[in-house]
mmCIF file of C-alpha atoms in Angstrom:
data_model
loop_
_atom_site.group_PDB
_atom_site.id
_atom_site.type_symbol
_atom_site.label_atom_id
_atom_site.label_comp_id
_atom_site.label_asym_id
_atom_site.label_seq_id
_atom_site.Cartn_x
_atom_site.Cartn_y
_atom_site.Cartn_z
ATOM 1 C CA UNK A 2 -140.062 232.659 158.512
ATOM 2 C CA UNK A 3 -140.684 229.888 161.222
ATOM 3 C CA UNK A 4 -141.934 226.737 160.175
ATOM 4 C CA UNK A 5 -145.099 227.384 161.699
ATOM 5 C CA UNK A 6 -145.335 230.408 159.914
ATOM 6 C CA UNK A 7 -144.346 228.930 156.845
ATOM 7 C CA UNK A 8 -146.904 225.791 156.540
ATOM 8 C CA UNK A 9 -149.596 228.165 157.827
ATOM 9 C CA UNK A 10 -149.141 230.226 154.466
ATOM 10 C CA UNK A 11 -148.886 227.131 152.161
ATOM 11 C CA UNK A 12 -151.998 225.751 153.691
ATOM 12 C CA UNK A 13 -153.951 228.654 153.096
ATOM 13 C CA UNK A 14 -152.289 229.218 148.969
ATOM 14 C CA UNK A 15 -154.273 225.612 149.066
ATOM 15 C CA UNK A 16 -157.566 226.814 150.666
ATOM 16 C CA UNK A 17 -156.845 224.636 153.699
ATOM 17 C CA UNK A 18 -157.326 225.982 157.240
ATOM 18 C CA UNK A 19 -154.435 225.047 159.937
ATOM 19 C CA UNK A 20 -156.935 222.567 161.697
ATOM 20 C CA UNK A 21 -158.060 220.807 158.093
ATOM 21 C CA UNK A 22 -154.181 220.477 156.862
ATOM 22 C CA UNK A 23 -153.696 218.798 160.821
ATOM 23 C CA UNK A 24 -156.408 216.427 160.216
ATOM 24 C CA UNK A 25 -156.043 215.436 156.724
ATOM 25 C CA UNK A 26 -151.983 214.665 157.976
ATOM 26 C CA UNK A 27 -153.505 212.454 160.716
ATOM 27 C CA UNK A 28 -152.296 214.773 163.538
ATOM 28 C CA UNK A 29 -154.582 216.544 166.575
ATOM 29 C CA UNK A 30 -157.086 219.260 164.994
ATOM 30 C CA UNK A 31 -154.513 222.220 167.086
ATOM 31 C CA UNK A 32 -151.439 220.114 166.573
ATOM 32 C CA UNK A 33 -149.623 222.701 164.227
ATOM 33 C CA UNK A 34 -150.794 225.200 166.136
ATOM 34 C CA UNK A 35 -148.100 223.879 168.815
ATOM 35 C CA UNK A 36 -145.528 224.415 166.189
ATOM 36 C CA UNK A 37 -145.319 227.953 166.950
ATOM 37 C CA UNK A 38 -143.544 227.217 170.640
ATOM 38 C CA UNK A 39 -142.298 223.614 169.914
ATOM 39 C CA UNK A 40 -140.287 221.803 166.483
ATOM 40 C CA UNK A 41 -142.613 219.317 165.702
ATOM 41 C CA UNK A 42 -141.395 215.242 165.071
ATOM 42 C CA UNK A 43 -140.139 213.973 162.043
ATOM 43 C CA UNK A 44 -143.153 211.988 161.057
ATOM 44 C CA UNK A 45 -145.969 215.135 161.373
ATOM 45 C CA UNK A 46 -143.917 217.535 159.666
ATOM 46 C CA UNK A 47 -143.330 214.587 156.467
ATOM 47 C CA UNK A 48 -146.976 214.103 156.781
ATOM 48 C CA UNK A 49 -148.077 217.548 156.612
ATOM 49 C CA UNK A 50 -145.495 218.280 153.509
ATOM 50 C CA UNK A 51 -147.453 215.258 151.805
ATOM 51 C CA UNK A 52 -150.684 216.845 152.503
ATOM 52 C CA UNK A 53 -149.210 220.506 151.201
ATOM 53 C CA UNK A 54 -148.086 218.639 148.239
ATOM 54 C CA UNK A 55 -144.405 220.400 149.029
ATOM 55 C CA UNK A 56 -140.816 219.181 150.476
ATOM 56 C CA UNK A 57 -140.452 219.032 154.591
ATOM 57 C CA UNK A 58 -136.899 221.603 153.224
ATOM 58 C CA UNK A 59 -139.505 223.660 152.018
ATOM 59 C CA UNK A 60 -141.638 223.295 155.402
ATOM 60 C CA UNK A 61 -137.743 223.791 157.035
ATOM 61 C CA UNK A 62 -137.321 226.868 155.216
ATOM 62 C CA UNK A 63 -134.204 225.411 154.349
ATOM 63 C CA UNK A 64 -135.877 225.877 150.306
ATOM 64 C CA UNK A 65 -137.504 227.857 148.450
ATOM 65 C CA UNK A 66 -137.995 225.584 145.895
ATOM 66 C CA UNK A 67 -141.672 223.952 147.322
ATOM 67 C CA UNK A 68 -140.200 220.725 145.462
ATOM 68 C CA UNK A 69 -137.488 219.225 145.343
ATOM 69 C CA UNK A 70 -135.234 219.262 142.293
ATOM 70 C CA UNK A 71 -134.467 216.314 140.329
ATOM 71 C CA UNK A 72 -130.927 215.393 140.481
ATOM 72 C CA UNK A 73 -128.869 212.968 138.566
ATOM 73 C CA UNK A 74 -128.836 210.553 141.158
ATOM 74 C CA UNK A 75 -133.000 210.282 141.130
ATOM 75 C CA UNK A 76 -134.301 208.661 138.047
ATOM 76 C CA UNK A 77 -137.758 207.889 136.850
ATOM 77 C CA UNK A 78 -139.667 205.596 138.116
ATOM 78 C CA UNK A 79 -141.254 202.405 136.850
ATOM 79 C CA UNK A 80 -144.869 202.195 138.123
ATOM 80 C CA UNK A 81 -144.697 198.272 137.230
ATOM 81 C CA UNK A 82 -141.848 197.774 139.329
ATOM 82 C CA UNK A 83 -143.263 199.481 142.381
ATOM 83 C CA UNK A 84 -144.879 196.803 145.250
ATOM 84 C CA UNK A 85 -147.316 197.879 147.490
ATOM 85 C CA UNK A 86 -145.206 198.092 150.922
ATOM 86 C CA UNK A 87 -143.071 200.723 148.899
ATOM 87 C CA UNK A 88 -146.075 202.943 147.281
ATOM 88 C CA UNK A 89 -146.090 204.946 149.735
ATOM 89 C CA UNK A 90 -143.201 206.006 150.067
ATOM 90 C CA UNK A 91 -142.944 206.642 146.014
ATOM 91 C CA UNK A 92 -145.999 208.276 144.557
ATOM 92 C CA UNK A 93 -149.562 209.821 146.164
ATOM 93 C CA UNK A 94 -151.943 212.423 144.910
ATOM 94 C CA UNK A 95 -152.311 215.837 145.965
ATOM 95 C CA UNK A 96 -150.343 214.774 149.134
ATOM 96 C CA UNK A 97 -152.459 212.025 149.973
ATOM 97 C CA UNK A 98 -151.474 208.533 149.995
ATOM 98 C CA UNK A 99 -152.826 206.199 147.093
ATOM 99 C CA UNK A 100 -155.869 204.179 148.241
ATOM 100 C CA UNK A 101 -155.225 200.116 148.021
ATOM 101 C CA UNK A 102 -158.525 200.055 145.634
ATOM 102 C CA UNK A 103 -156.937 203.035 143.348
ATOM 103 C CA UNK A 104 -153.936 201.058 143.722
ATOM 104 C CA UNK A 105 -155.340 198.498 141.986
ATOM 105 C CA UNK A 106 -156.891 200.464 139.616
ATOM 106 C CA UNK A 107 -153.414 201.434 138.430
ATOM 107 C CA UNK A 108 -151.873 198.539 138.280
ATOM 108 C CA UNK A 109 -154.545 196.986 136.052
ATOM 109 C CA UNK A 110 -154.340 199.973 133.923
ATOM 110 C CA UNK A 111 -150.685 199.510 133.718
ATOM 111 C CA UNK A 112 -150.870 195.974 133.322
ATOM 112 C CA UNK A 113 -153.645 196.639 129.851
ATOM 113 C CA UNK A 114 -150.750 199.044 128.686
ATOM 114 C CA UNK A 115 -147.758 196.034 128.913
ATOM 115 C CA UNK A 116 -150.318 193.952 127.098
ATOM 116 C CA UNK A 117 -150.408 196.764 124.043
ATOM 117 C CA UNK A 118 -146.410 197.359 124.062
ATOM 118 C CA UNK A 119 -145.946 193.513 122.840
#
């Protein structure tokens, strides 16, 4: 299965068309559409995998697994110790990027939760 092949059946197992799943990943309304004839860059495939909520090996085909495993090297990770030029990079929601208001949201929530451990 080509990748193009591939992120055109996760989109629609998540009710997206091609042309939603390339807007909501910031790319041209056609731009996967081009994947069938070209390998697309680095940052739109990562983007689209965040929007499909799956790994860019998965996108590859070099997975099956749509995630990717845990391994012992990867631990959890501390919401409190994670600073905003690093969010997202670590955590979003359904693929999508945590808003700087939600953001905030969060970390007051966490913050209410550090006052109740003491």
């Amino acid at each position: 299965m080509t990748i193009f092949e591939r992120t055109k059946e996760t989109a629609k197992s998540r009710g997206y068309s091609l042309q939603e799943t390339a807007k909501k990943a910031g790319l041209s309304q056609n731009a996967i559409y081009n994947w069938k004839n070209t390998t697309p860059s680095d940052v739109s495939l990562n983007s689209v995998a965040n929007v499909l909520g799956v790994s860019v090996d998965y996108l590859l085909g070099n997975t099956d697994e749509m995630h990717p495993s845990k391994s012992e090297n990867n631990s959890a990770i501390d919401l409190r110790q994670v600073d905003d030029s690093e969010r997202d990079e670590l955590i979003s929601a359904n693929g999508q990027p945590i808003s700087d208001s939600d953001w905030e949201i969060i970390k007051a929530v966490l913050a209410k939760y550090e006052r109740h451990e003491d």
